[in-house]
């Protein structure tokens, strides 16, 4: 494709996306594509000869679009939202156009420095503790997903608990020396690898029984085993019972085990419950556990000061994560991960083979984000977040979050005032858990019927073993009229299907 052809097709594609956004409300939200239906229309082998862009786009319309569930539809209420917005799409496009691989500061200084700057903006914009700001010993890094961020936290916690495994390549600077925080390269002398891995069998971690499954997965990947993840019971609001956490830690210590990590959630996946961050933090600090806070969905709400009470105690946390790709207008993928002490990440993940050595790294005065997570290569994701923050401004982002929360509260009021329906969990943000009082089977039938209609899409969870509908309001284009139509659809399905 020549530059002229690229220009032409690029303009056409932007037009196509703009029309998609304008008309997405008219498409059935949930794809009814049968398994294998998309592949059955694709040729078995890749084309030998080049094909025209027009032919490719015609197959997008014919083959791909019927297999799309419209996450950007104003009537998408499933899972949690995955917002995209025009500025974010343009930021993503620019990132692709520049084709930067930002593994080291030196591989594109702007990629690293914009990321550090935007993460620092977020600390201020969201009222996060100053220890997550790059001017302190901590800092923030953009990753793909909250799952990766939690895994990163867990592995760093494991290493901190076991004395940091050896690093034959040595530890890079990463600006750690600049702030005067610990820059230790001697762990290998004091903690040989055998001793480290022998200690791992005794490590135990804690989450509430409502925490996201990514923590179970992280325990498996980190080689600690999901059996060593304790699921702390919850209170009546589905939040972690901090007294039970304390009891479980004491019990495990008494058995000779080694508690090392706890993850509290702000906005659990099933119900949006908020764990008591300060209490959990105090317990974590008392017993020397790494405290991680997963605010994948609800964290975005902290742009509004009135939602920050949910993060009270966050200054006690070692790490924190939230997903702008869920509810802050930044298209997938974009996860923000903050740590209080970046040297723990660097000591855990730093590898400096000869072919990556460079002057800036050796001087220790720059951040090399490859040392802050698992993978080496990294995309220029900060661009789209920067585009979003600048295009909406903090005021625009606040108005956006508030509109969803207000719609969720209005929806919850309608549900409460209907005698056939109940709200079954506290509504803290824009997720509403509801149930028809006609039983599990009826609720499942209602969900299937409304989803099949194509008019809306919502998903479910189980609370105390009972089938529960989740109405997650958060698509960019959603208005109160979409929410009203969804409620009418649910109510009439309830009337129609009630035995
Ligand atoms: N944590 C919570 C509380 C979530 O709700 C989710 C996803 O919904 C995740 C983690 C995983 O997010 P990601 O897809 O970014 O890994």
Coordinates of N, CA and C in Angstrom, one line a residue, residues 171-274:
X171 N 21.1 -5.4 38.2 CA 19.9 -4.6 38.2 C 20.2 -3.2 37.6
X172 N 19.3 -2.8 36.8 CA 19.5 -1.5 36.1 C 19.0 -0.3 37.0
X173 N 19.3 0.9 36.6 CA 19.1 2.1 37.5 C 17.6 2.5 37.6
X174 N 16.9 2.7 36.4 CA 15.5 3.1 36.4 C 15.1 4.3 37.3
X175 N 16.0 5.2 37.4 CA 15.7 6.4 38.2 C 15.6 6.1 39.6
X176 N 15.9 4.9 40.1 CA 15.7 4.6 41.5 C 16.8 5.4 42.3
X177 N 18.0 5.4 41.8 CA 19.1 6.1 42.5 C 18.8 7.5 42.8
X178 N 18.1 8.1 41.7 CA 17.8 9.5 41.7 C 17.0 10.0 43.0
X179 N 16.1 9.1 43.5 CA 15.3 9.5 44.6 C 15.9 9.0 45.9
X180 N 16.9 8.3 45.8 CA 17.6 7.8 47.0 C 17.0 6.6 47.7
X181 N 15.9 6.0 47.0 CA 15.3 4.8 47.6 C 16.2 3.6 47.4
X182 N 15.9 2.5 48.1 CA 16.8 1.4 48.1 C 17.2 0.9 46.7
X183 N 18.4 0.8 46.4 CA 18.9 0.2 45.2 C 19.9 -0.9 45.5
X184 N 19.3 -2.0 45.7 CA 20.1 -3.1 46.2 C 20.4 -4.1 45.1
X185 N 21.7 -4.4 45.0 CA 22.0 -5.4 43.9 C 22.6 -6.6 44.6
X186 N 22.6 -6.7 45.9 CA 23.3 -7.7 46.6 C 22.5 -8.9 47.1
X187 N 21.2 -8.9 46.7 CA 20.3 -9.9 47.2 C 20.8 -11.3 47.0
X188 N 21.5 -11.5 45.8 CA 21.9 -12.8 45.5 C 22.9 -13.3 46.5
X189 N 23.7 -12.5 47.1 CA 24.7 -13.0 48.0 C 24.1 -13.4 49.3
X190 N 23.0 -12.8 49.7 CA 22.4 -13.1 51.0 C 21.3 -14.1 50.9
X191 N 20.7 -14.2 49.7 CA 19.6 -15.2 49.5 C 19.8 -16.0 48.3
X192 N 20.5 -17.1 48.4 CA 20.7 -18.0 47.2 C 19.3 -18.5 46.7
X193 N 19.2 -18.8 45.5 CA 18.0 -19.2 44.9 C 17.3 -20.4 45.6
X194 N 18.2 -21.4 46.0 CA 17.6 -22.6 46.6 C 16.8 -22.2 47.9
X195 N 17.4 -21.3 48.6 CA 16.7 -20.8 49.8 C 15.4 -20.1 49.5
X196 N 15.4 -19.4 48.4 CA 14.3 -18.6 48.0 C 13.1 -19.6 47.6
X197 N 13.5 -20.6 46.8 CA 12.4 -21.5 46.3 C 11.9 -22.4 47.5
X198 N 12.8 -22.7 48.4 CA 12.4 -23.5 49.5 C 11.3 -22.8 50.3
X199 N 11.5 -21.5 50.5 CA 10.6 -20.7 51.2 C 9.2 -20.5 50.6
X200 N 9.1 -20.7 49.3 CA 7.9 -20.4 48.5 C 6.7 -21.4 48.9
X201 N 7.1 -22.6 49.2 CA 6.0 -23.6 49.6 C 5.2 -23.1 50.7
X202 N 5.7 -22.2 51.5 CA 5.0 -21.8 52.7 C 4.2 -20.5 52.6
X203 N 4.3 -19.9 51.4 CA 3.7 -18.6 51.2 C 2.2 -18.7 51.0
X204 N 1.4 -17.9 51.7 CA 0.0 -17.9 51.5 C -0.5 -16.4 51.2
X205 N -1.5 -16.3 50.4 CA -2.1 -15.0 50.0 C -3.6 -15.0 50.3
X206 N -4.1 -13.8 50.4 CA -5.5 -13.6 50.8 C -6.3 -12.7 49.9
X207 N -7.5 -13.1 49.5 CA -8.5 -12.2 48.8 C -9.8 -12.5 49.4
X208 N -10.8 -11.6 49.1 CA -12.2 -12.0 49.6 C -12.7 -13.0 48.6
X209 N -13.8 -13.7 49.0 CA -14.3 -14.7 48.1 C -15.1 -14.1 47.0
X210 N -15.1 -12.8 46.9 CA -15.6 -12.1 45.7 C -14.6 -11.5 44.8
X211 N -13.3 -11.7 45.1 CA -12.2 -11.2 44.3 C -12.2 -11.7 42.9
X212 N -11.6 -11.0 42.0 CA -11.6 -11.5 40.6 C -10.7 -12.7 40.4
X213 N -11.2 -13.6 39.5 CA -10.5 -14.9 39.3 C -9.0 -14.7 38.8
X214 N -8.7 -13.4 38.4 CA -7.3 -13.2 37.9 C -6.3 -13.4 39.1
X215 N -6.8 -13.3 40.3 CA -5.9 -13.5 41.5 C -5.6 -15.0 41.6
X216 N -6.6 -15.9 41.4 CA -6.4 -17.3 41.4 C -5.4 -17.7 40.3
X217 N -5.6 -17.1 39.2 CA -4.7 -17.4 38.0 C -3.3 -16.9 38.3
X218 N -3.2 -15.8 38.9 CA -1.8 -15.2 39.3 C -1.1 -16.2 40.2
X219 N -1.8 -16.7 41.2 CA -1.1 -17.7 42.1 C -0.6 -18.9 41.4
X220 N -1.4 -19.4 40.4 CA -0.9 -20.5 39.6 C 0.3 -20.1 38.8
X221 N 0.2 -19.0 38.1 CA 1.3 -18.6 37.2 C 2.6 -18.3 38.0
X222 N 2.4 -17.7 39.2 CA 3.6 -17.4 40.0 C 4.2 -18.6 40.7
X223 N 3.6 -19.8 40.4 CA 4.2 -21.0 40.9 C 3.9 -21.2 42.4
X224 N 2.8 -20.5 42.9 CA 2.5 -20.6 44.3 C 1.3 -21.5 44.6
X225 N 0.6 -21.8 43.5 CA -0.5 -22.8 43.7 C -1.8 -22.1 44.2
X226 N -2.9 -22.3 43.5 CA -4.1 -21.6 43.9 C -4.6 -22.1 45.3
X227 N -4.2 -23.3 45.7 CA -4.6 -23.8 47.0 C -4.0 -22.9 48.1
X228 N -3.0 -22.2 47.8 CA -2.4 -21.3 48.8 C -3.0 -19.9 48.8
X229 N -4.1 -19.8 48.0 CA -4.8 -18.5 48.0 C -6.1 -18.7 48.9
X230 N -6.1 -17.9 50.0 CA -7.2 -18.0 51.0 C -8.3 -17.1 50.5
X231 N -9.6 -17.6 50.5 CA -10.7 -16.8 50.2 C -11.4 -16.4 51.5
X232 N -11.2 -15.1 51.8 CA -11.7 -14.6 53.1 C -13.3 -14.4 53.0
X233 N -14.0 -14.8 54.0 CA -15.5 -14.6 53.9 C -15.8 -13.1 53.9
X234 N -17.1 -12.9 53.5 CA -17.5 -11.5 53.2 C -18.6 -11.1 54.3
X235 N -18.9 -9.8 54.4 CA -20.0 -9.4 55.2 C -21.3 -9.3 54.4
X236 N -22.3 -8.7 55.0 CA -23.6 -8.6 54.3 C -23.6 -7.7 53.0
X237 N -22.6 -6.9 52.9 CA -22.5 -6.0 51.7 C -21.5 -6.6 50.7
X238 N -21.2 -7.8 50.8 CA -20.3 -8.6 49.9 C -18.8 -8.0 50.0
X239 N -18.5 -7.3 51.1 CA -17.1 -6.8 51.2 C -16.4 -7.8 52.1
X240 N -15.0 -7.7 52.0 CA -14.2 -8.6 52.8 C -14.4 -8.3 54.3
X241 N -14.5 -9.4 55.1 CA -14.6 -9.3 56.5 C -13.2 -9.2 57.1
X242 N -12.8 -8.0 57.5 CA -11.4 -7.8 57.9 C -11.1 -8.6 59.2
X243 N -12.1 -8.8 60.1 CA -11.8 -9.5 61.3 C -11.4 -11.0 60.9
X244 N -12.1 -11.5 59.9 CA -11.9 -12.9 59.5 C -10.5 -12.9 58.8
X245 N -10.1 -11.9 58.1 CA -8.8 -11.8 57.5 C -7.7 -12.0 58.5
X246 N -7.9 -11.2 59.6 CA -6.9 -11.2 60.6 C -6.8 -12.6 61.3
X247 N -8.0 -13.1 61.5 CA -8.0 -14.5 62.1 C -7.3 -15.5 61.3
X248 N -7.6 -15.4 59.9 CA -7.0 -16.4 59.0 C -5.5 -16.3 59.0
X249 N -5.0 -15.0 59.0 CA -3.6 -14.8 59.0 C -2.9 -15.4 60.2
X250 N -3.5 -15.1 61.4 CA -3.0 -15.7 62.6 C -3.0 -17.2 62.6
X251 N -4.1 -17.8 62.1 CA -4.2 -19.2 62.0 C -3.1 -19.8 61.1
X252 N -2.8 -19.1 60.0 CA -1.8 -19.6 59.1 C -0.4 -19.5 59.7
X253 N -0.2 -18.4 60.4 CA 1.1 -18.2 61.0 C 1.3 -19.3 62.1
X254 N 0.3 -19.6 62.8 CA 0.3 -20.7 63.9 C 0.7 -22.0 63.3
X255 N 0.2 -22.2 62.0 CA 0.5 -23.5 61.3 C 1.9 -23.5 60.7
X256 N 2.7 -22.4 60.8 CA 4.0 -22.4 60.3 C 4.0 -21.9 58.8
X257 N 2.9 -21.4 58.3 CA 2.8 -20.8 57.0 C 3.3 -19.4 57.0
X258 N 3.4 -18.8 55.8 CA 4.0 -17.5 55.7 C 3.1 -16.6 54.9
X259 N 2.1 -15.9 55.5 CA 1.3 -14.9 54.8 C 2.2 -13.8 54.2
X260 N 1.9 -13.5 52.9 CA 2.8 -12.5 52.2 C 2.1 -11.5 51.4
X261 N 0.8 -11.8 51.1 CA 0.1 -10.9 50.1 C -1.4 -10.9 50.4
X262 N -2.0 -9.7 50.3 CA -3.4 -9.6 50.4 C -3.9 -8.6 49.3
X263 N -5.0 -9.0 48.6 CA -5.5 -8.1 47.6 C -6.9 -7.7 48.0
X264 N -7.2 -6.4 48.2 CA -8.5 -5.9 48.5 C -9.0 -5.3 47.2
X265 N -10.4 -5.3 47.0 CA -11.0 -4.8 45.8 C -11.9 -3.6 46.0
X266 N -11.7 -2.6 45.2 CA -12.7 -1.5 45.2 C -13.6 -1.8 43.9
X267 N -14.8 -2.3 44.1 CA -15.7 -2.6 43.0 C -15.5 -4.0 42.5
X268 N -16.0 -5.0 43.3 CA -15.8 -6.4 42.8 C -16.6 -6.7 41.6
X269 N -16.2 -7.7 40.9 CA -16.8 -8.0 39.6 C -18.3 -8.4 39.7
X270 N -18.6 -9.2 40.7 CA -20.0 -9.7 40.8 C -21.0 -8.5 41.2
X271 N -20.6 -7.8 42.2 CA -21.6 -6.8 42.8 C -21.1 -5.4 42.9
X272 N -19.8 -5.1 42.6 CA -19.3 -3.8 42.8 C -19.0 -3.5 44.3
X273 N -18.8 -4.5 45.1 CA -18.6 -4.3 46.5 C -17.2 -3.7 46.8
X274 N -17.2 -3.0 48.0 CA -15.9 -2.3 48.3 C -15.3 -2.9 49.6

